[in-house]
């Protein structure tokens, strides 16, 4: 009699600074994981690149390590789910599989002039109406144009159909399948500036405007769909890839935000808040993004999204830039020692300001320093900046969506381990903040999508019942203090943008 292993799901979480693999059991409980950091490259001010070989090698290594730790072997894995840093852009040769240039990371600002020229020519309203996005270097489209314009021979090869473009999910699928599949999902496609989210197709007019041949672009699938099978030599047998979503959309799924009006905010390198708007594409009057939250059975569910470029990265700056901490966990007790009366404010516009300002030209600034200001005050200001920026996003969402967006905020990501930061977030929002028991919701969302497609687990309604609360942070700050602090933040941002 053949022994049949209980099905497991392998979630690949390819992030901005590290790659992780988490193995989940059939009840979507994490049983083993592995993580590996990789270098960041800054060839010029405002430029950020990754070595594509690093992205692939760390994914392959962590996936194998997680499987080995679990001790189940590839035979016990029913499916793979992939989630990834979004907008980061790669082009490679279809014949050799070799990239033509390092990956251009979502944080990269090299196409700011291109975006400004397109705005000046009056193209932003049409692009926003079709893609839900703004003309900003953040998105993939102008990065693709830059690569074709600046890499020798790239345009000629692209015109012959010899090159392939992909966000990181597409690059991983290509490598996992041995170059047999060139595909992405609707959420990643919706972040490229090239995808018409109302019609569910690549937009020929925008591609023509940016001089990007359609032959360069991958096939677009639902988030839960058959994306091909892995090369048998990678893990010992072929494993189907059945779920794909960009990291913030995967976190939305992992937080079970399936009902219109539900909100989640993820705190990683940046901070990303999404509000489920259901079947309605809600245009923003406050420079938020309209995007696809997830797509199942051919039907997209939309969201409003606000993106903050610097959240967890501000703690990395305290550690690596200022060197006032050695480990991230030191930030909370240091912040708790600060003199609140000093009111030091840090605007962490290190790579520009994201939503709702969209000012790529801004740079970071600190306000309110005195002779008594020191590491504790800077640590407090760094953590508080995350709460202030989140409120900026939610204020804009409330205007765009209406009063029904006033509710609980579900949070996840590395920074949510800091009780101090989460309490300040609840205080400055004046709303409850819920931290789930499983805070790795990005990987959980990818695992769920693959598990649903593999029929290991039921539909969204079933999954939503499994969401479990770890702790609710209720606001404790009095309203007058809250509004005074937020007003000071607003003045600091205005001053930063005026420089």
C-alpha positions as CSV (number, residue, x, y, z in Angstrom):
1,X,0.0,0.0,0.0
2,X,1.4,3.4,-1.0
3,X,1.8,5.9,1.8
4,X,0.2,9.2,0.8
5,X,1.6,12.3,2.5
6,X,-0.8,15.0,3.7
7,X,-0.6,17.8,1.2
8,X,1.6,20.8,1.9
9,X,1.8,24.2,0.1
10,X,5.1,25.9,-0.6
11,X,4.9,29.7,-0.5
12,X,7.7,31.6,-2.2
13,X,7.9,35.2,-1.0
14,X,10.5,37.1,-3.0
15,X,10.9,40.5,-1.3
16,X,12.9,43.7,-1.8
17,X,15.7,42.8,0.6
18,X,15.4,39.0,1.0
19,X,13.8,35.9,-0.3
20,X,11.8,33.5,1.9
21,X,10.1,30.2,1.5
22,X,7.5,29.0,4.0
23,X,5.9,25.6,4.0
24,X,2.3,25.4,5.1
25,X,0.3,22.3,6.0
26,X,-3.2,21.5,4.7
27,X,-4.7,23.8,7.4
28,X,-2.4,26.6,6.2
29,X,-0.3,26.6,9.4
30,X,3.4,27.4,8.8
31,X,5.6,24.3,9.5
32,X,9.0,25.3,8.2
33,X,10.7,28.3,6.7
34,X,14.0,29.7,5.4
35,X,15.1,33.2,4.5
36,X,18.2,34.7,2.7
37,X,19.1,38.3,2.2
38,X,20.8,39.6,-1.0
39,X,22.7,42.7,-1.9
40,X,21.2,46.0,-2.9
41,X,23.0,47.9,-5.6
42,X,22.9,51.7,-5.9
43,X,24.9,52.6,-9.1
44,X,23.9,56.3,-9.0
45,X,21.9,58.5,-6.6
46,X,18.2,57.5,-6.9
47,X,19.0,54.3,-8.8
48,X,18.3,50.9,-7.2
49,X,19.1,47.6,-8.8
50,X,19.1,43.9,-8.0
51,X,21.2,41.1,-9.6
52,X,18.6,38.8,-11.2
53,X,20.8,35.8,-10.4
54,X,20.6,36.7,-6.7
55,X,16.8,36.8,-6.9
56,X,16.6,33.3,-8.5
57,X,19.4,31.7,-6.5
58,X,18.0,32.8,-3.1
59,X,14.5,31.6,-4.1
60,X,15.8,28.2,-5.1
61,X,18.0,27.9,-2.0
62,X,15.3,28.9,0.5
63,X,12.7,26.7,-1.1
64,X,15.0,23.6,-0.9
65,X,15.9,24.6,2.7
66,X,12.3,24.9,3.8
67,X,11.4,21.5,2.3
68,X,14.5,19.9,4.0
69,X,13.6,21.4,7.4
70,X,10.0,20.1,7.1
71,X,11.4,16.6,6.3
72,X,8.5,15.8,4.0
73,X,10.2,15.7,0.6
74,X,8.8,17.1,-2.7
75,X,6.2,14.3,-2.7
76,X,4.3,16.0,0.1
77,X,3.9,19.3,-1.7
78,X,0.6,19.8,-3.6
79,X,1.4,23.2,-5.1
80,X,3.5,26.3,-5.0
81,X,2.3,29.8,-4.5
82,X,4.4,32.8,-5.4
83,X,4.3,36.4,-4.1
84,X,6.8,39.1,-5.0
85,X,8.0,42.6,-4.7
86,X,6.0,44.4,-7.3
87,X,7.0,46.8,-10.2
88,X,10.6,45.7,-10.1
89,X,11.4,45.2,-13.8
90,X,13.5,42.7,-15.8
91,X,14.0,41.9,-19.5
92,X,15.8,38.8,-20.6
93,X,16.7,36.9,-23.8
94,X,14.1,34.2,-24.6
95,X,16.8,32.0,-26.2
96,X,19.4,32.1,-23.4
97,X,17.3,33.1,-20.4
98,X,20.0,35.7,-19.6
99,X,18.8,39.2,-18.4
100,X,20.0,42.1,-20.6
101,X,20.5,44.3,-17.6
102,X,20.2,44.2,-13.8
103,X,16.6,44.4,-12.4
104,X,15.4,47.9,-11.9
105,X,13.8,48.0,-8.4
106,X,10.5,49.6,-7.7
107,X,12.3,52.2,-5.5
108,X,14.3,53.4,-8.5
109,X,13.8,57.0,-9.7
110,X,15.8,57.1,-12.9
111,X,12.7,57.6,-15.1
112,X,11.4,60.7,-13.3
113,X,12.2,62.9,-16.3
114,X,10.3,60.6,-18.6
115,X,7.3,60.6,-16.3
116,X,7.5,64.4,-16.1
117,X,7.6,64.7,-19.9
118,X,4.6,62.4,-20.3
119,X,2.7,64.5,-17.8
120,X,3.6,67.7,-19.5
121,X,2.3,66.3,-22.8
122,X,-1.1,65.6,-21.1
123,X,-1.0,61.8,-21.0
124,X,-1.6,61.2,-17.3
125,X,-5.4,61.4,-17.3
126,X,-5.8,58.7,-20.0
127,X,-3.2,56.5,-18.4
128,X,-4.8,56.8,-15.0
129,X,-8.3,56.1,-16.4
130,X,-7.1,52.9,-18.0
131,X,-4.5,51.6,-15.5
132,X,-5.6,53.2,-12.2
133,X,-2.0,54.3,-11.7
134,X,-0.2,57.7,-11.8
135,X,2.7,58.6,-14.0
136,X,5.5,57.9,-11.5
137,X,8.9,56.1,-11.8
138,X,7.6,53.6,-9.3
139,X,5.8,51.6,-11.9
140,X,7.2,49.2,-14.5
141,X,6.2,50.8,-17.8
142,X,8.8,53.6,-17.9
143,X,11.4,51.2,-16.6
144,X,10.8,48.9,-19.6
145,X,11.1,51.9,-21.9
146,X,14.4,52.9,-20.3
147,X,15.8,49.4,-20.7
148,X,14.8,49.3,-24.4
149,X,16.3,52.8,-24.9
150,X,19.5,52.4,-23.1
151,X,20.7,48.7,-23.5
152,X,22.5,48.3,-26.8
153,X,20.6,46.2,-29.3
154,X,17.6,45.8,-27.0
155,X,15.1,47.5,-29.3
156,X,16.1,45.5,-32.3
157,X,15.9,42.2,-30.4
158,X,12.5,43.3,-28.8
159,X,11.1,44.1,-32.3
160,X,12.1,40.6,-33.4
161,X,10.3,39.0,-30.4
162,X,13.6,37.7,-28.9
163,X,13.1,39.4,-25.5
164,X,10.8,38.8,-22.6
165,X,9.7,41.3,-20.0
166,X,8.6,40.4,-16.5
167,X,8.0,41.5,-13.0
168,X,9.7,39.2,-10.5
169,X,6.9,36.7,-10.4
170,X,7.3,36.2,-14.2
171,X,11.1,35.8,-13.8
172,X,10.6,33.2,-11.1
173,X,8.0,31.3,-13.1
174,X,10.3,31.3,-16.2
175,X,13.2,29.8,-14.1
176,X,11.0,27.4,-12.2
177,X,9.5,26.0,-15.4
178,X,12.8,25.9,-17.2
179,X,11.8,28.7,-19.6
180,X,8.6,27.0,-20.7
181,X,6.2,29.5,-19.3
182,X,6.1,33.3,-19.7
183,X,3.2,34.4,-17.5
184,X,2.1,36.7,-14.8
185,X,-1.1,37.3,-12.8
186,X,-3.7,40.1,-13.0
187,X,-2.4,41.8,-9.8
188,X,1.2,42.1,-11.0
189,X,0.0,43.1,-14.4
190,X,-2.0,45.9,-12.9
191,X,1.2,47.5,-11.5
192,X,3.0,47.8,-14.8
193,X,1.3,51.0,-16.2
194,X,0.7,48.9,-19.3
195,X,-2.5,46.9,-18.3
196,X,-6.0,48.1,-18.8
197,X,-7.6,47.0,-15.5
198,X,-11.2,47.6,-16.7
199,X,-10.9,45.6,-19.8
200,X,-8.4,43.0,-18.5
201,X,-5.8,43.2,-21.2
202,X,-2.5,44.9,-22.1
203,X,-3.3,48.4,-23.4
204,X,-2.0,48.7,-27.0
205,X,-2.3,52.5,-27.0
206,X,-0.1,52.9,-23.8
207,X,2.4,50.4,-25.1
208,X,2.6,52.3,-28.4
209,X,3.1,55.6,-26.5
210,X,6.0,54.1,-24.6
211,X,7.3,52.2,-27.7
212,X,6.9,48.8,-26.0
213,X,6.2,45.9,-28.4
214,X,3.3,43.6,-27.2
215,X,5.5,40.6,-28.0
216,X,7.6,41.5,-24.9
217,X,4.7,41.0,-22.5
218,X,3.7,37.9,-20.6
219,X,0.3,36.1,-20.6
220,X,-2.0,37.2,-17.8
221,X,-3.8,34.7,-15.6
222,X,-6.1,34.7,-12.5
223,X,-4.3,34.7,-9.2
224,X,-5.4,31.1,-8.6
225,X,-4.7,29.3,-11.9
226,X,-2.3,26.7,-13.4
227,X,1.0,28.5,-14.1
228,X,2.9,25.4,-15.2
229,X,5.0,22.9,-13.3
230,X,8.6,23.1,-12.0
231,X,11.5,21.4,-13.6
232,X,11.8,17.9,-12.1
233,X,15.5,18.4,-11.2
234,X,14.8,21.4,-8.9
235,X,13.0,19.6,-6.1
236,X,13.0,16.0,-7.2
237,X,9.7,16.0,-9.0
238,X,7.5,18.4,-10.9
239,X,5.3,20.6,-8.6
240,X,2.5,22.7,-10.0
241,X,2.6,26.4,-9.6
242,X,-1.1,27.3,-8.8
243,X,-1.1,30.7,-7.1
244,X,0.5,34.1,-7.9
245,X,-0.1,37.6,-6.5
246,X,1.9,40.7,-5.9
247,X,3.0,41.0,-2.3
248,X,0.5,43.6,-1.2
249,X,-2.4,41.9,-2.9
250,X,-1.3,38.6,-1.4
251,X,-1.3,40.2,2.0
252,X,-4.9,41.4,1.3
253,X,-5.9,37.8,0.6
254,X,-3.9,36.6,3.6
255,X,-5.7,39.1,5.9
256,X,-9.0,37.7,4.5
257,X,-10.1,41.2,3.4
258,X,-12.7,39.8,1.0
259,X,-15.6,42.2,1.8
260,X,-15.8,45.7,0.4
261,X,-14.8,48.3,3.0
262,X,-12.2,46.0,4.7
263,X,-8.7,47.5,5.0
264,X,-5.2,46.1,5.6
265,X,-1.8,47.8,5.9
266,X,1.5,45.9,5.5
267,X,4.7,47.2,7.0
268,X,7.8,45.9,5.3
269,X,10.5,48.0,3.6
270,X,7.6,50.4,2.6
271,X,4.0,50.5,3.8
272,X,1.1,49.6,1.7
273,X,-2.6,50.1,2.6
274,X,-5.4,48.5,0.6
275,X,-9.1,49.1,0.8
276,X,-11.3,46.5,-0.9
277,X,-13.8,48.3,-3.1
278,X,-15.4,45.1,-4.5
279,X,-16.5,45.0,-8.2
280,X,-16.3,48.8,-8.4
281,X,-13.2,50.6,-9.8
282,X,-13.2,53.7,-7.6
283,X,-11.3,56.6,-9.1
284,X,-9.3,58.5,-6.6
285,X,-9.6,62.3,-6.1
286,X,-6.6,62.2,-3.8
287,X,-3.9,60.6,-5.9
288,X,-4.3,57.1,-4.5
289,X,-4.1,54.2,-6.9
290,X,-7.0,52.1,-8.2
291,X,-5.7,48.5,-8.6
292,X,-6.8,44.9,-8.8
293,X,-6.9,43.4,-5.3
294,X,-7.2,39.8,-6.6
295,X,-8.8,38.1,-9.5
296,X,-10.6,34.7,-9.2
297,X,-12.5,32.8,-11.9
298,X,-12.0,35.7,-14.4
299,X,-13.6,38.3,-12.1
300,X,-11.4,41.1,-10.7
301,X,-12.0,42.6,-7.3
302,X,-10.7,46.1,-7.1
303,X,-9.0,48.2,-4.4
304,X,-7.8,51.6,-3.5
305,X,-4.1,51.6,-2.6
306,X,-1.8,54.0,-0.9
307,X,1.9,53.4,-1.1
308,X,4.5,54.7,1.4
309,X,8.1,54.2,0.2
310,X,9.8,54.2,3.6
311,X,8.4,52.3,6.6
312,X,10.7,49.5,7.9
313,X,13.4,51.0,5.9
314,X,13.5,53.9,8.3
315,X,14.6,51.5,11.0
316,X,17.3,50.2,8.7
317,X,18.5,53.8,8.3
318,X,18.7,54.1,12.1
319,X,20.8,50.9,12.1
320,X,23.0,51.2,9.0
321,X,23.0,55.0,8.3
322,X,23.1,56.6,11.8
323,X,24.3,53.5,13.5
324,X,22.4,54.4,16.7
325,X,21.0,50.8,17.0
326,X,22.5,47.4,16.2
327,X,19.3,45.5,15.8
328,X,15.8,46.6,14.7
329,X,14.3,45.3,18.0
330,X,16.3,48.0,19.9
331,X,14.2,50.7,18.3
332,X,11.1,50.2,20.5
333,X,12.7,50.5,23.9
334,X,14.8,53.4,22.7
335,X,11.7,55.3,21.4
336,X,10.0,54.7,24.7
337,X,12.8,56.7,26.5
338,X,12.3,59.8,24.3
339,X,11.0,63.1,25.7
340,X,7.6,63.4,24.0
341,X,7.5,67.1,24.7
342,X,10.3,67.7,22.2
343,X,8.0,66.8,19.3
344,X,10.8,65.8,16.9
345,X,9.3,64.9,13.5
346,X,11.1,62.9,10.8
347,X,9.8,63.0,7.2
348,X,11.5,60.0,5.7
349,X,11.4,61.0,2.1
350,X,14.7,59.3,1.3
351,X,13.4,58.1,-2.1
352,X,10.7,60.8,-2.5
353,X,7.2,60.9,-1.1
354,X,4.6,58.4,-2.1
355,X,0.9,58.6,-1.7
356,X,-1.0,60.9,-1.5
357,X,1.8,63.4,-2.4
358,X,3.7,61.6,-5.2
359,X,6.7,63.9,-5.1
360,X,9.7,61.9,-6.3
361,X,11.9,65.0,-6.0
362,X,11.5,65.3,-2.2
363,X,14.2,64.2,0.2
364,X,14.1,63.4,3.9
365,X,14.1,66.0,6.7
366,X,14.0,66.3,10.5
367,X,12.2,69.1,12.3
368,X,12.1,70.2,15.9
369,X,15.7,69.3,17.0
370,X,17.0,70.8,20.2
371,X,20.3,70.4,22.2
372,X,18.5,67.7,24.1
373,X,17.6,65.7,21.0
374,X,19.4,62.4,20.7
375,X,19.1,58.8,19.6
376,X,15.9,58.2,21.6
377,X,14.1,61.2,20.0
378,X,15.2,60.1,16.5
379,X,14.0,56.6,17.1
380,X,10.6,57.8,18.3
381,X,10.3,60.2,15.3
382,X,11.2,57.3,13.0
383,X,8.5,55.0,14.4
384,X,5.9,57.8,14.6
385,X,6.5,58.7,10.9
386,X,5.0,55.3,9.9
387,X,1.8,56.1,11.8
388,X,1.6,59.6,10.4
389,X,2.1,58.4,6.8
390,X,-0.6,55.7,7.3
391,X,-3.0,58.3,8.5
392,X,-2.3,60.3,5.3
393,X,-3.4,57.3,3.3
394,X,-6.5,56.5,5.3
395,X,-7.7,60.1,5.3
396,X,-7.5,60.0,1.5
397,X,-9.3,56.7,1.3
398,X,-12.1,57.9,3.5
399,X,-12.7,60.8,1.1
400,X,-12.6,58.6,-2.0
401,X,-14.6,55.7,-0.6
402,X,-16.9,57.3,2.0
403,X,-17.7,56.7,5.7
404,X,-17.7,52.9,5.4
405,X,-13.9,53.0,5.3
406,X,-13.9,54.2,8.9
407,X,-13.3,50.9,10.7
408,X,-10.7,48.4,11.9
409,X,-7.3,48.3,10.2
410,X,-5.8,44.9,9.9
411,X,-2.0,45.1,10.0
412,X,0.9,42.7,9.1
413,X,4.6,42.7,8.3
414,X,7.8,42.9,10.4
415,X,7.1,46.3,12.1
416,X,3.8,45.0,13.6
417,X,6.0,43.0,16.2
418,X,6.5,46.4,17.8
419,X,3.7,47.0,20.3
420,X,4.8,50.6,20.8
421,X,4.5,51.3,17.0
422,X,1.1,49.6,16.7
423,X,-0.3,51.5,19.8
424,X,0.9,54.8,18.3
425,X,-0.7,53.8,15.0
426,X,-4.1,53.2,16.7
427,X,-3.7,56.5,18.6
428,X,-2.9,58.7,15.6
429,X,-5.6,57.0,13.5
430,X,-8.2,57.1,16.3
431,X,-9.3,53.6,15.2
432,X,-8.7,50.0,16.3
433,X,-5.7,48.2,14.8
434,X,-5.9,44.4,14.6
435,X,-2.7,42.3,14.5
436,X,-3.4,38.7,13.4
437,X,-1.8,35.5,14.9
438,X,-0.1,34.8,11.6
439,X,1.7,38.0,10.7
440,X,3.3,36.5,7.6
441,X,0.2,37.2,5.7
442,X,1.9,37.9,2.4
443,X,3.2,34.3,2.2
444,X,-0.1,33.0,3.7
445,X,-2.1,34.7,0.9
446,X,0.1,33.1,-1.8
447,X,-0.3,29.8,-0.1
448,X,-4.0,30.1,0.1
449,X,-4.4,30.9,-3.6
450,X,-2.4,27.8,-4.5
451,X,-4.2,25.7,-1.9
452,X,-7.6,26.8,-3.3
453,X,-6.6,26.0,-6.8
454,X,-5.3,22.6,-5.7
455,X,-8.6,22.0,-3.9
456,X,-6.8,21.5,-0.6
457,X,-9.0,24.2,1.0
458,X,-12.3,25.8,0.2
459,X,-13.3,29.3,-1.1
460,X,-12.7,32.7,0.3
461,X,-15.6,32.4,2.8
462,X,-14.1,29.3,4.3
463,X,-10.6,30.9,4.5
464,X,-12.0,34.0,6.2
465,X,-13.3,32.0,9.1
466,X,-9.7,30.8,9.9
467,X,-8.4,34.4,10.4
468,X,-7.4,34.7,14.0
469,X,-6.7,37.8,16.1
470,X,-3.5,38.1,18.2
471,X,-4.2,41.5,19.7
472,X,-6.4,44.6,19.1
473,X,-4.7,48.0,19.8
474,X,-7.5,50.4,20.8
475,X,-6.8,54.2,20.6
476,X,-5.8,55.7,24.0
477,X,-4.6,59.2,23.0
478,X,-7.1,62.1,23.6
479,X,-8.5,63.7,20.5
480,X,-6.9,67.1,21.0
481,X,-3.4,65.7,21.3
482,X,-4.0,63.5,18.3
483,X,-5.0,66.3,16.1
484,X,-2.3,68.7,17.3
485,X,0.4,66.0,16.6
486,X,-1.1,65.3,13.1
487,X,-1.2,69.0,12.4
488,X,2.5,69.3,13.2
489,X,3.2,66.4,10.8
490,X,1.2,68.2,8.1
491,X,3.3,71.3,8.5
492,X,6.6,69.3,8.3
493,X,5.5,67.6,5.1
494,X,4.5,70.9,3.6
495,X,7.9,72.4,4.5
496,X,9.7,69.3,3.0
497,X,7.9,69.7,-0.2
498,X,8.6,73.4,-0.4
499,X,12.4,72.9,-0.4
